[in-house]
């Protein structure tokens, strides 16, 4: 019989969308979980069920400042992920990506903890290579409105690999493609939450551009499975590794699916495409399959249903 060893695990951004699902899983597996969040986009409701667990602890803290805790593993998720939120205070976004990474890497160096970085498909920018493989260096505008996030996350990856080369740190870098699920913020401006909330309210569905741009959408449970598997890999496995779902949809197709599943009478309206909005995005998941023996299980329609139910509950209660 194999016994799971209890670890002390730090999750930065643990009160956010992905972080709270990760905390749920880590706590259920018996780990001692320290959740750190400054509540910029996170919410206490996301972790309300964990509050009274003896193996869960919450610290309100901004990772742009140093943190002193003793842990075995660190998942560094703290950073606003929606364009609306990361562009609201772009200087703070870069600080969170870069100073936050330096502080968390420093913590990993002092404690000897293994550290996983929540990086992003945004490091590929508006790609000329399709689907995107980890070997592709990307096409990112360094001075645009998305740069605070894209370049911040790219610099964080650089820091992770320099700490690995220079100090032998045990690092894992995950490049996450668009992920959705319950606990996304209803106002966070990302396309899945926007379309579902608009459809449920009967408001117009706002397609930016002509809707021909593509994204690949991964359900949150699949992504958390991959996080946990990546953290458990041998020391030599550093990534970067793409995590997501390779089903690719135009934004217009997503709008149609949502309207259909909600049974909504919302009309579609077209608004200008934001600057530097990538035209296509789909992960090549070959490496994740090889390294982690992992592939996403939940297709878009199956994943949208619980999210629609979740937002229905949120709208009914508020
Ligand atoms: P989210 O906005 O729901 O969660 C981010 C959390 O970090 C929030 O709880 C926020 O309050 C917290 N935070 C922000 N700045 C902080 C700071 N300086 N100090 C402490 N806490 C801070 O977003 P999410 O979708 O859960 O994303 C989590 C991570 O995954 C982010 O790093 C994001 O870049 C990455 N990611 C997410 C996606 C996705 O599709 N969801 C895609 C690519 C990458
Ligand atoms: N989008 C849209 N309508 C919305 C919100 C987003 O058409 O109400 C588009 C957006 O322009 C982009 C895609 O949907 O092309 C995904 O946007 P999101 O903000 O979810 O993520 P990202 O652009 O970071 O992949």
XYZ file of C-alpha atoms and ligand atoms in Angstrom:
387
model
C 0.000 0.000 0.000
C 1.445 3.384 -0.913
C 1.063 6.132 1.659
C 0.824 9.763 0.501
C 3.448 11.791 2.344
C 1.992 14.982 3.782
C 3.764 18.026 2.460
C 3.703 21.668 3.444
C 2.510 23.359 0.292
C 2.317 27.071 -0.486
C -0.180 28.220 -3.111
C 0.195 31.881 -4.094
C -2.989 33.267 -5.634
C -4.781 30.511 -3.724
C -8.045 32.465 -3.412
C -8.320 32.945 -7.176
C -10.063 30.781 -9.740
C -7.352 28.161 -10.392
C -5.673 28.561 -7.003
C -8.816 27.738 -5.033
C -9.408 24.532 -7.024
C -5.776 23.594 -6.452
C -6.093 24.264 -2.694
C -9.208 22.047 -2.590
C -7.318 19.153 -4.128
C -4.172 19.599 -2.015
C -6.132 19.858 1.233
C -8.261 16.803 0.351
C -5.043 14.831 -0.221
C -3.929 15.624 3.329
C -1.261 18.233 2.645
C -0.694 21.202 4.906
C -1.685 24.067 2.655
C -0.709 27.706 3.078
C -2.768 29.928 0.786
C -1.320 33.373 0.120
C -3.407 36.023 -1.612
C -3.776 39.812 -1.644
C -7.393 39.516 -2.915
C -6.760 41.683 -5.963
C -8.959 39.392 -8.056
C -9.445 36.522 -5.615
C -12.379 36.102 -3.245
C -12.879 34.656 0.207
C -15.971 32.803 -1.063
C -13.679 30.680 -3.246
C -12.018 29.193 -0.181
C -14.908 29.376 2.262
C -15.183 25.577 2.514
C -11.499 25.294 3.402
C -11.475 27.908 6.145
C -12.202 25.517 8.989
C -9.957 22.663 7.857
C -7.042 22.071 10.234
C -4.639 21.626 7.310
C -5.528 24.938 5.610
C -4.147 28.365 6.447
C -4.757 31.722 4.774
C -2.267 34.586 4.731
C -3.227 37.944 3.229
C -0.009 38.992 1.557
C 1.219 40.638 -1.642
C 3.981 38.515 -3.199
C 5.793 41.604 -4.466
C 7.026 41.709 -0.846
C 9.184 38.968 0.680
C 7.494 36.124 2.509
C 8.984 33.923 5.217
C 7.285 30.545 5.626
C 8.656 27.001 5.785
C 7.328 24.835 2.962
C 8.241 21.822 0.795
C 6.465 22.858 -2.396
C 5.361 26.157 -3.931
C 2.768 26.683 -6.651
C 3.199 30.274 -7.845
C -0.174 31.301 -9.267
C -0.518 34.846 -7.934
C -1.234 37.216 -10.832
C -4.414 38.580 -12.377
C -5.109 36.491 -15.497
C -7.896 38.330 -17.275
C -6.864 41.092 -19.710
C -9.295 43.539 -18.070
C -7.726 42.975 -14.657
C -4.073 42.753 -15.628
C -4.398 45.921 -17.744
C -6.131 47.818 -14.921
C -2.811 48.341 -13.086
C -0.137 47.228 -15.564
C 2.797 48.292 -13.389
C 1.520 46.164 -10.521
C 1.018 43.268 -12.979
C 4.669 43.363 -14.033
C 5.742 43.713 -10.396
C 3.647 40.682 -9.440
C 5.121 38.637 -12.288
C 8.745 39.698 -11.798
C 9.222 40.791 -8.163
C 6.756 38.079 -7.149
C 8.800 35.438 -8.984
C 12.044 36.712 -7.405
C 10.503 36.565 -3.926
C 9.038 33.092 -4.411
C 12.248 31.784 -5.990
C 14.182 33.246 -3.063
C 11.853 31.433 -0.707
C 12.374 28.183 -2.651
C 16.138 28.710 -2.525
C 16.153 29.220 1.244
C 13.824 26.330 2.037
C 14.901 23.917 -0.721
C 11.277 23.754 -1.866
C 10.280 22.574 -5.327
C 8.551 25.439 -7.175
C 6.010 25.422 -9.996
C 5.309 28.514 -12.068
C 1.890 29.184 -13.600
C 3.102 30.566 -16.908
C 0.885 31.127 -19.901
C 0.299 30.615 -23.601
C 0.667 34.412 -23.769
C 4.439 33.870 -23.880
C 3.799 32.863 -27.533
C 2.083 36.221 -28.205
C 0.265 36.343 -31.549
C 1.898 33.199 -32.942
C 3.064 32.472 -36.504
C 3.450 28.792 -35.572
C 0.292 26.749 -35.157
C -0.317 24.766 -32.995
C 2.192 26.138 -30.500
C 5.013 23.874 -29.351
C 7.213 24.628 -26.358
C 10.200 25.127 -28.685
C 8.519 28.163 -30.319
C 9.913 31.444 -28.922
C 6.819 33.480 -29.633
C 5.885 36.806 -31.170
C 5.202 39.299 -28.404
C 4.839 43.063 -28.637
C 7.097 44.411 -25.863
C 5.336 47.800 -25.594
C 1.638 47.048 -26.076
C -1.233 46.876 -23.618
C -0.807 43.115 -23.097
C 2.966 43.416 -22.553
C 2.789 43.928 -18.776
C 1.441 40.389 -18.553
C 3.144 38.719 -21.546
C 6.603 40.129 -20.888
C 6.149 39.823 -17.130
C 5.419 36.112 -17.520
C 8.301 35.708 -19.992
C 10.687 37.376 -17.536
C 9.382 35.129 -14.759
C 10.234 32.089 -16.918
C 13.741 33.527 -17.440
C 14.134 33.915 -13.682
C 12.957 30.361 -13.063
C 15.519 28.956 -15.505
C 18.332 31.189 -14.186
C 17.632 30.155 -10.590
C 17.649 26.560 -11.829
C 20.967 26.938 -13.688
C 22.662 29.227 -11.169
C 21.438 27.761 -7.860
C 20.184 24.295 -8.848
C 16.593 25.078 -7.897
C 14.019 22.354 -8.506
C 11.634 24.118 -10.920
C 8.566 23.237 -12.988
C 7.164 25.658 -15.560
C 3.617 25.118 -16.880
C 2.386 27.131 -19.875
C -1.362 27.253 -19.328
C -3.763 27.797 -22.213
C -7.227 29.328 -21.652
C -8.823 27.479 -18.757
C -12.407 27.897 -17.535
C -14.627 26.548 -14.789
C -16.741 27.379 -11.756
C -15.364 30.264 -9.601
C -14.269 32.382 -12.532
C -15.117 35.937 -11.554
C -18.443 36.938 -13.171
C -17.008 40.371 -14.095
C -13.508 39.331 -14.984
C -13.976 39.985 -18.663
C -12.704 36.652 -19.956
C -14.646 35.278 -22.835
C -16.234 32.200 -21.238
C -17.483 34.046 -18.152
C -18.592 37.067 -20.205
C -20.599 35.010 -22.704
C -22.271 32.830 -20.061
C -23.224 35.769 -17.838
C -24.503 37.729 -20.845
C -26.513 34.733 -22.088
C -28.031 34.086 -18.650
C -29.038 37.739 -18.255
C -30.383 37.935 -21.816
C -27.854 40.720 -22.518
C -26.162 41.030 -25.923
C -23.198 38.665 -26.418
C -20.147 40.843 -27.106
C -17.895 39.360 -29.784
C -14.687 41.357 -30.206
C -13.600 41.596 -33.843
C -15.400 39.340 -36.323
C -15.226 36.303 -34.016
C -12.880 34.338 -36.308
C -10.009 34.396 -33.772
C -9.544 31.024 -32.109
C -8.875 29.754 -28.598
C -8.617 26.290 -27.052
C -10.480 25.873 -23.796
C -9.471 23.553 -20.971
C -11.769 22.594 -18.087
C -10.310 23.430 -14.677
C -10.342 19.854 -13.266
C -8.181 18.627 -16.148
C -5.691 21.432 -15.582
C -5.398 20.768 -11.840
C -4.736 17.063 -12.587
C -1.856 18.168 -14.800
C -0.470 20.598 -12.158
C -0.365 17.812 -9.562
C 1.277 15.413 -11.993
C 3.856 17.975 -13.079
C 4.784 18.746 -9.468
C 5.438 15.019 -8.914
C 7.767 14.525 -11.901
C 11.481 13.767 -11.499
C 13.837 16.624 -10.771
C 15.159 16.638 -14.367
C 11.706 17.566 -15.675
C 11.585 21.365 -15.624
C 9.283 22.158 -18.544
C 8.225 24.467 -19.953
C 5.292 22.260 -20.742
C 2.041 23.272 -22.416
C -1.140 22.450 -20.477
C -4.570 22.947 -21.982
C -7.010 21.314 -24.345
C -6.300 21.042 -28.054
C -9.938 21.441 -29.160
C -9.857 24.732 -31.071
C -12.909 26.963 -31.504
C -13.542 30.341 -33.045
C -14.958 32.876 -30.633
C -18.101 32.974 -32.816
C -18.481 29.189 -32.352
C -18.106 29.588 -28.597
C -20.833 32.244 -28.586
C -23.173 29.902 -30.499
C -22.499 27.000 -28.108
C -23.123 29.137 -25.038
C -26.359 30.620 -26.387
C -27.571 27.127 -27.307
C -26.664 25.516 -23.961
C -28.147 28.347 -21.902
C -31.256 28.416 -24.115
C -30.840 32.162 -24.338
C -32.416 34.689 -26.678
C -29.408 37.036 -26.476
C -28.418 38.732 -29.711
C -24.806 38.864 -30.864
C -23.118 42.279 -31.085
C -19.700 42.993 -32.553
C -17.187 45.275 -30.832
C -13.662 46.317 -31.829
C -10.907 43.720 -31.427
C -8.568 44.821 -28.621
C -4.969 45.685 -29.552
C -2.610 42.697 -29.960
C -5.429 40.166 -29.447
C -3.921 36.866 -30.706
C -5.662 35.539 -33.825
C -5.150 31.854 -33.108
C -4.133 29.673 -30.217
C -3.939 25.906 -29.773
C -1.496 23.932 -27.661
C 0.594 21.095 -28.997
C 0.204 18.715 -26.048
C 2.680 16.033 -27.152
C 5.170 16.875 -24.414
C 2.552 16.874 -21.634
C 1.356 13.486 -22.843
C 4.910 12.065 -22.826
C 6.081 13.584 -19.551
C 2.917 13.342 -17.483
C 0.905 10.611 -19.196
C -1.837 13.232 -19.098
C -4.449 14.325 -21.601
C -7.551 16.448 -20.950
C -10.766 14.468 -20.584
C -13.516 17.085 -20.557
C -14.743 18.467 -23.880
C -16.119 21.976 -24.250
C -19.829 21.162 -24.072
C -19.388 18.873 -21.050
C -17.305 21.531 -19.298
C -19.595 24.463 -20.066
C -22.621 22.885 -18.353
C -21.327 23.067 -14.737
C -20.029 26.575 -15.377
C -23.447 27.686 -16.603
C -24.993 26.145 -13.453
C -22.386 27.905 -11.325
C -23.083 31.342 -12.819
C -26.840 30.734 -12.620
C -26.346 30.235 -8.871
C -24.166 33.336 -8.563
C -26.678 35.524 -10.435
C -29.655 34.156 -8.471
C -27.936 34.799 -5.150
C -26.821 38.332 -5.964
P -7.329 34.821 -10.877
O -7.267 36.262 -11.181
O -8.644 34.209 -10.555
O -6.342 34.435 -9.685
C -5.160 35.124 -9.404
C -5.041 35.242 -7.898
O -3.795 35.901 -7.575
C -6.147 36.087 -7.270
O -6.661 35.441 -6.137
C -5.444 37.394 -6.912
O -6.055 38.070 -5.835
C -4.056 36.890 -6.590
N -2.997 37.916 -6.734
C -2.805 38.775 -7.760
N -1.727 39.534 -7.524
C -1.207 39.138 -6.327
C -0.100 39.544 -5.556
N 0.720 40.520 -5.960
N 0.123 38.921 -4.368
C -0.712 37.931 -3.924
N -1.777 37.515 -4.631
C -2.020 38.112 -5.816
O -6.663 34.070 -12.134
P -6.522 32.524 -12.473
O -7.242 32.281 -13.744
O -6.848 31.700 -11.290
O -4.967 32.432 -12.803
C -4.038 31.907 -11.874
C -2.656 31.876 -12.515
O -2.674 31.060 -13.689
C -2.144 33.246 -12.940
O -0.771 33.329 -12.661
C -2.353 33.256 -14.432
O -1.418 34.066 -15.090
C -2.174 31.791 -14.787
N -2.895 31.451 -16.024
C -4.246 31.287 -16.006
C -4.900 30.992 -17.180
C -6.386 30.770 -17.232
O -6.919 30.569 -18.330
N -7.116 30.768 -16.151
C -4.192 30.891 -18.403
C -2.813 31.092 -18.364
C -2.170 31.365 -17.162
N -13.577 38.111 -26.299
C -14.769 38.430 -26.913
N -15.782 38.914 -26.154
C -15.677 39.072 -24.806
C -14.459 38.736 -24.171
C -13.423 38.263 -24.966
O -14.920 38.289 -28.134
O -16.671 39.508 -24.178
C -12.491 37.569 -27.132
C -11.141 38.250 -26.933
O -11.039 39.379 -27.796
C -10.194 37.135 -27.329
C -10.911 35.871 -26.860
O -12.281 36.230 -26.725
O -10.040 37.082 -28.730
C -10.394 35.321 -25.550
O -10.383 36.385 -24.626
P -10.008 36.199 -23.089
O -9.974 37.559 -22.504
O -10.900 35.194 -22.475
O -8.567 35.532 -23.098
P -7.210 35.774 -23.914
O -7.405 36.828 -24.953
O -6.226 36.170 -22.877
O -6.960 34.450 -24.516
